[in-house]
Coordinates of C-alpha atoms in Angstrom, one line a residue:
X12 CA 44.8 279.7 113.8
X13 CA 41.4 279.2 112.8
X14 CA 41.5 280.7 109.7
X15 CA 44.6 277.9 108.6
X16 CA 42.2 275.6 109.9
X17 CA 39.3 276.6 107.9
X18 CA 41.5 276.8 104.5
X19 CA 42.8 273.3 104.9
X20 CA 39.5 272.4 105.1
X21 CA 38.1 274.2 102.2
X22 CA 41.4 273.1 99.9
X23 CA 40.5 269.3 101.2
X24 CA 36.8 269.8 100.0
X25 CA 38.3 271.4 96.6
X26 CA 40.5 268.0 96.0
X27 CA 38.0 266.0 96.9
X28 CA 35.7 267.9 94.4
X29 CA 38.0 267.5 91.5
X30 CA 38.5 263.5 92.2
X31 CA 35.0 263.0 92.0
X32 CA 34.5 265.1 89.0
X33 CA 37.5 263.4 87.3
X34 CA 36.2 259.4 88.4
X35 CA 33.0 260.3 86.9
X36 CA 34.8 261.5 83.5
X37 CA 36.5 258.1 83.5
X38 CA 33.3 255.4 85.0
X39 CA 33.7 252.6 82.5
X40 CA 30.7 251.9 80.5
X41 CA 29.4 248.2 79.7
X42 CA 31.7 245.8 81.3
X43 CA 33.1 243.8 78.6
X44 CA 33.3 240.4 80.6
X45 CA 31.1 237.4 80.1
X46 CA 29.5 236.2 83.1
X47 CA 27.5 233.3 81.4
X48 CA 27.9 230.1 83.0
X49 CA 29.1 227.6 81.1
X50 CA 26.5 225.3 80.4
X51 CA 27.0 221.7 82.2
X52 CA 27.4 218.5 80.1
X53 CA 26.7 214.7 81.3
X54 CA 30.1 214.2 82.7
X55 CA 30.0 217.2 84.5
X56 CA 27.1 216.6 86.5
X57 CA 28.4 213.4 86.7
X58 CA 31.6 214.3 88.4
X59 CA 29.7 216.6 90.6
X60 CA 26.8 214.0 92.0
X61 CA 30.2 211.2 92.2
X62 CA 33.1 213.5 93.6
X63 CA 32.2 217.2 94.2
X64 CA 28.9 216.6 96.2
X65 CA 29.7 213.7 98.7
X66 CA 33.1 214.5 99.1
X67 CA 34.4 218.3 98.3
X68 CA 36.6 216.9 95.7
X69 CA 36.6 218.6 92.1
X70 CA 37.8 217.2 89.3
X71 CA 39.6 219.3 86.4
X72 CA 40.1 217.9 83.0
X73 CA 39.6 220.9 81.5
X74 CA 42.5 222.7 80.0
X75 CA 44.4 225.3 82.6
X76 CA 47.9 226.6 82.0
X77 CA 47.8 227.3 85.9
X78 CA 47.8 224.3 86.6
X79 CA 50.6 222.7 84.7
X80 CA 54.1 223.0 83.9
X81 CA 53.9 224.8 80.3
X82 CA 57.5 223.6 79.8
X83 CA 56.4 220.4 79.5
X84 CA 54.5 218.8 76.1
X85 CA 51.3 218.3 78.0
X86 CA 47.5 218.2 76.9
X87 CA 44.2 217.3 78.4
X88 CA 43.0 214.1 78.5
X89 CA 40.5 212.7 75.5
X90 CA 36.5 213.4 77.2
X91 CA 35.8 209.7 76.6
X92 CA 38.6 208.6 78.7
X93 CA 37.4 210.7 82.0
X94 CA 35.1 209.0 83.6
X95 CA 36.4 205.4 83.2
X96 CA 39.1 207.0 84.5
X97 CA 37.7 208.6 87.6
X98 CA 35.6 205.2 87.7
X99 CA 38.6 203.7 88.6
X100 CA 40.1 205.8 91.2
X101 CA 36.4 205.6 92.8
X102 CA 36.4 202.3 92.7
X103 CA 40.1 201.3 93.8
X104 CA 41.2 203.9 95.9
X105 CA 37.8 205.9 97.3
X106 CA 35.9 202.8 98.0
X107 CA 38.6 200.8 99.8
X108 CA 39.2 204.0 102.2
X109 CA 35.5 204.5 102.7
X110 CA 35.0 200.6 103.7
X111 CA 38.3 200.1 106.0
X112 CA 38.7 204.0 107.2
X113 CA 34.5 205.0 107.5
X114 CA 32.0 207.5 105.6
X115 CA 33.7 210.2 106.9
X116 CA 37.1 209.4 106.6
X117 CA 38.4 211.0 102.9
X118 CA 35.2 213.8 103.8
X119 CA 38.2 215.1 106.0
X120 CA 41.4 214.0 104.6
X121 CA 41.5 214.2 100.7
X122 CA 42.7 216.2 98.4
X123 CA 40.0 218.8 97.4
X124 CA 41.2 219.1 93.5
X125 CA 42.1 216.4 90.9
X126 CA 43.4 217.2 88.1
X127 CA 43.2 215.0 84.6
X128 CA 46.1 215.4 82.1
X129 CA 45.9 213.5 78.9
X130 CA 49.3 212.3 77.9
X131 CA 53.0 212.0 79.3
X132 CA 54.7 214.0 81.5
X133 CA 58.5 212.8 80.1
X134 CA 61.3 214.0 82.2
X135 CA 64.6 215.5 81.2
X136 CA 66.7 211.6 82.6
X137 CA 64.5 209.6 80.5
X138 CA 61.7 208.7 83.8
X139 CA 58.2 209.7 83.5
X140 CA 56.3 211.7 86.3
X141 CA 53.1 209.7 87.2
X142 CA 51.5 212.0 89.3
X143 CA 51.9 215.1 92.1
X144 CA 50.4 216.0 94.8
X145 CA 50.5 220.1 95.8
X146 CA 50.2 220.9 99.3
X147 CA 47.9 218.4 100.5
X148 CA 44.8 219.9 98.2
X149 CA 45.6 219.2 94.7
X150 CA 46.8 215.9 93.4
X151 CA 47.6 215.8 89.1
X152 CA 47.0 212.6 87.5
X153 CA 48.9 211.8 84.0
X154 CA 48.7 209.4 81.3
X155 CA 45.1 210.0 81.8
X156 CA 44.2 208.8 77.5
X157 CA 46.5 205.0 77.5
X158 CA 44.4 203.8 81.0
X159 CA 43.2 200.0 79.7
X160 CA 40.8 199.0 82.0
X161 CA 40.8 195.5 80.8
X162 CA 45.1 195.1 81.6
X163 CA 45.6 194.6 85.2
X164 CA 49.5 196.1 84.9
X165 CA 48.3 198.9 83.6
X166 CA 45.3 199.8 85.7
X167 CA 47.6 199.5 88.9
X168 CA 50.0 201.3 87.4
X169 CA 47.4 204.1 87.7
X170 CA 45.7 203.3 90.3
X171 CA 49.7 203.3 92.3
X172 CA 49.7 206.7 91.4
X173 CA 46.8 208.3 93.8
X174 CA 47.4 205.6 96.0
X175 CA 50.9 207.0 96.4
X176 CA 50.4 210.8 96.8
X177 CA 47.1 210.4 98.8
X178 CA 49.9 208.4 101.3
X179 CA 51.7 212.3 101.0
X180 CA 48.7 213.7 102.0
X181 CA 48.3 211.4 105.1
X182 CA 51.4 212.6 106.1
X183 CA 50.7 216.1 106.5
X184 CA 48.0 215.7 108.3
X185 CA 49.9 212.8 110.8
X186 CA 53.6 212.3 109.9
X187 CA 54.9 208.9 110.5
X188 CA 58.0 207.3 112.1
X189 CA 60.9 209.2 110.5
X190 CA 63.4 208.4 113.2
X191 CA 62.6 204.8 113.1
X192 CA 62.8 204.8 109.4
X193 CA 66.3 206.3 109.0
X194 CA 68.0 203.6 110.8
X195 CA 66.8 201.0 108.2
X196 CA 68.5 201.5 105.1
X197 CA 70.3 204.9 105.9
X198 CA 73.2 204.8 103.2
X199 CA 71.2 203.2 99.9
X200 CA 69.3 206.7 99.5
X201 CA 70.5 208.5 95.9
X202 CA 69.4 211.4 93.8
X203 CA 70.3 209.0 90.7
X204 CA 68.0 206.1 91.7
X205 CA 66.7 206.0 88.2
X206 CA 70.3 204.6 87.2
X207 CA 69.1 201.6 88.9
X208 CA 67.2 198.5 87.9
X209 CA 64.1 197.4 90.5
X210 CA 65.7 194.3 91.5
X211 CA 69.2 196.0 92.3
X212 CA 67.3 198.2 94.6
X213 CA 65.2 195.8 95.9
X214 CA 68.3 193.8 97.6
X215 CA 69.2 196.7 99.2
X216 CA 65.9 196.8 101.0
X217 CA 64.0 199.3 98.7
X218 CA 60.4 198.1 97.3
X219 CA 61.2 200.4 94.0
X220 CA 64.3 202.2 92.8
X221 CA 61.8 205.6 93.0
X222 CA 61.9 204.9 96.8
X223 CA 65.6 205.5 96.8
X224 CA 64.8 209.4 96.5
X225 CA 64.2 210.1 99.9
X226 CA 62.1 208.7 103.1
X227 CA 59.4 210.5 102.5
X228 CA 59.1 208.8 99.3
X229 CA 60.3 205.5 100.7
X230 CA 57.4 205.7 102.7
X231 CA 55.0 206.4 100.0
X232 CA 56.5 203.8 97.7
X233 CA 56.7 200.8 100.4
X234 CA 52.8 201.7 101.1
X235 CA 51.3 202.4 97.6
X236 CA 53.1 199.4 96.3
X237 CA 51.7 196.9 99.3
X238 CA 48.3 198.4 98.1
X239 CA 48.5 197.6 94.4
X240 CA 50.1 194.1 95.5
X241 CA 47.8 191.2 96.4
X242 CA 48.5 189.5 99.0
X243 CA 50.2 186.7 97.0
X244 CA 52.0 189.2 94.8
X245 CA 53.4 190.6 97.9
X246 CA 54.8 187.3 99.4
X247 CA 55.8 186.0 96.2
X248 CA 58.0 189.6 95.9
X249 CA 59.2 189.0 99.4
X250 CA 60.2 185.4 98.8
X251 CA 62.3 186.4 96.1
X252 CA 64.5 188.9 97.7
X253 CA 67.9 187.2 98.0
X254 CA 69.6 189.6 100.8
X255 CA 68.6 188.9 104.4
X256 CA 69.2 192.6 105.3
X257 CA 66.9 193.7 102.7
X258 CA 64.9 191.6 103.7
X259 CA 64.9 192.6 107.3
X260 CA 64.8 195.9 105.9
X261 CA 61.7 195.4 104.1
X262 CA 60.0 193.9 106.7
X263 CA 60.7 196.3 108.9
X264 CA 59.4 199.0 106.8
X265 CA 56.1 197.2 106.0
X266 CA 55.8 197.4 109.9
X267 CA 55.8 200.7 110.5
X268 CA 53.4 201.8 107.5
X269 CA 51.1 198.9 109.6
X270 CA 51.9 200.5 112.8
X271 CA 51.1 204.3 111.1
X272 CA 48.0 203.3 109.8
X273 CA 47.0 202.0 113.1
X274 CA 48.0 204.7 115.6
X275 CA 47.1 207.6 113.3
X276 CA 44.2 206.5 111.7
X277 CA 42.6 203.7 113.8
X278 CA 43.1 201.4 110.5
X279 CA 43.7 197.8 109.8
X280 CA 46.2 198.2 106.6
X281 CA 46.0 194.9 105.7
X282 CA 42.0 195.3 105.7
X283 CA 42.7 198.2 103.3
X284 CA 45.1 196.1 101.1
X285 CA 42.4 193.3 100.5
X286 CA 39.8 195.4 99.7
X287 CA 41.6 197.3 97.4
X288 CA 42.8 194.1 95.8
X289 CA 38.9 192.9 95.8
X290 CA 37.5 196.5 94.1
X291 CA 40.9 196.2 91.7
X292 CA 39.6 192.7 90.5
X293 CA 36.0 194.3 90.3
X294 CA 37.2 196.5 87.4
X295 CA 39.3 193.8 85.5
X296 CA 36.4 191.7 85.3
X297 CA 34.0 194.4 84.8

């Protein structure tokens, strides 16, 4: 028995031998890779003192086939059109959160990647895809090179687009009323919503015709677009909806996005909506 013993032994000690003989034949020599850093430009360290620093959010505008859909005809956005376009998010979006919600309050819920993309992201039914949000951490932005800072339209167009996936992000973190929210307009939800004209789906107590996707996005939609709307865009919109029951309908939903912000965030929406509309002015007139 202990001779077996001994020759296992010495046949292990002969394999291992061998091994280590045949890894040193085939070490690699110099490694090929390039671990230079890429040397920073202006923007860069622009982006990092203005996003990455005080709040853990980068910002890509860089091109990554990772981290688009390369079925799509996509490209990254022209370098002078970055920052006025970050600029603006900061200004409409991070500012009005930091005022109404505190210091601290995108620190912890925010999306800790944005990414830039230059042009349009056209899909296959004709609409265009503004923006995405990825599992609460990443949130593309598109259309990034036709931003006009001095058109109002366009800039809230934009701006509607963080506005409404950061409200996706929210959710994750606090979900909101989607009992309550079912009983409103339970039979006006369609995978063809983009069949529909805006004011068709406004009288049947939708704020877009996107919202008619699903709740989630109803949700999303009925929020963003309160906080691109003054306050005297909004009523105006309201005062021209024809249907009582969409406008109940409406109503009701603008309640519970107030009631959300409130019980899961401690946050006067309304205080949010005015400031955005005050920091959204603040860039027109820039």
């Amino acid at each position: 028995m202990k001779l077996l013993k001994y020759n296992k032994i010495a046949i292990l000690a002969i394999v291992s031998t061998v091994l280590v003989s045949c890894g040193s034949d085939e070490m690699p020599g110099e490694s090929q890779l390039d671990y230079t850093q890429p040397i920073k430009t202006e923007l860069d360290n622009w982006i990092t003192t203005t996003y990455l620093n005080p709040y853990n959010i980068n910002v890509q505008y860089k091109w990554n086939q990772n981290t688009v859909d390369n079925s799509r005809f996509l490209f990254p956005p022209l370098t002078e059109k970055v920052q006025p376009a970050l600029e603006i998010v900061k200004t409409i979006w991070l500012n009005s959160y930091l005022t109404i919600g505190g210091p601290d309050f995108v620190k912890k819920i925010a999306p800790r990647e944005i990414v830039l993309i230059g042009g349009v992201n056209l899909n296959s039914v004709g609409t265009r895809t503004l923006g995405l949000a990825e599992g609460g951490q990443r949130v593309t932005l598109f259309e990034t090179d036709y931003i006009d800072q001095d058109d109002r339209e366009n800039v809230s167009e934009f701006v509607h687009t963080i506005q409404h996936e950061y409200i996706h992000i929210l959710n994750q973190n606090k979900p909101f009323d989607e009992k309550a929210w079912k009983t409103l307009t339970p039979g006006g939800y369609t995978a063809d919503w983009y069949n529909y004209e805006i004011p068709e789906s406004n009288e049947l107590g939708f704020i877009t015709s996107y919202a008619r996707s699903n709740i989630n996005e109803d949700f999303a939609e009925t929020a963003s677009m309160i906080l691109i709307y003054s306050k005297a865009e909004y009523a105006a919109f309201l005062k021209g909806i024809k249907s009582p029951t969409a406008l109940a309908a409406l109503k009701a939903k603008e309640a519970i996005v107030v009631k959300y912000f409130k019980d899961a965030f401690n946050m006067d929406f309304y205080a949010l909506r005015d400031e955005a509309e005050k920091n959204t002015s603040a860039v027109i007139n820039n």
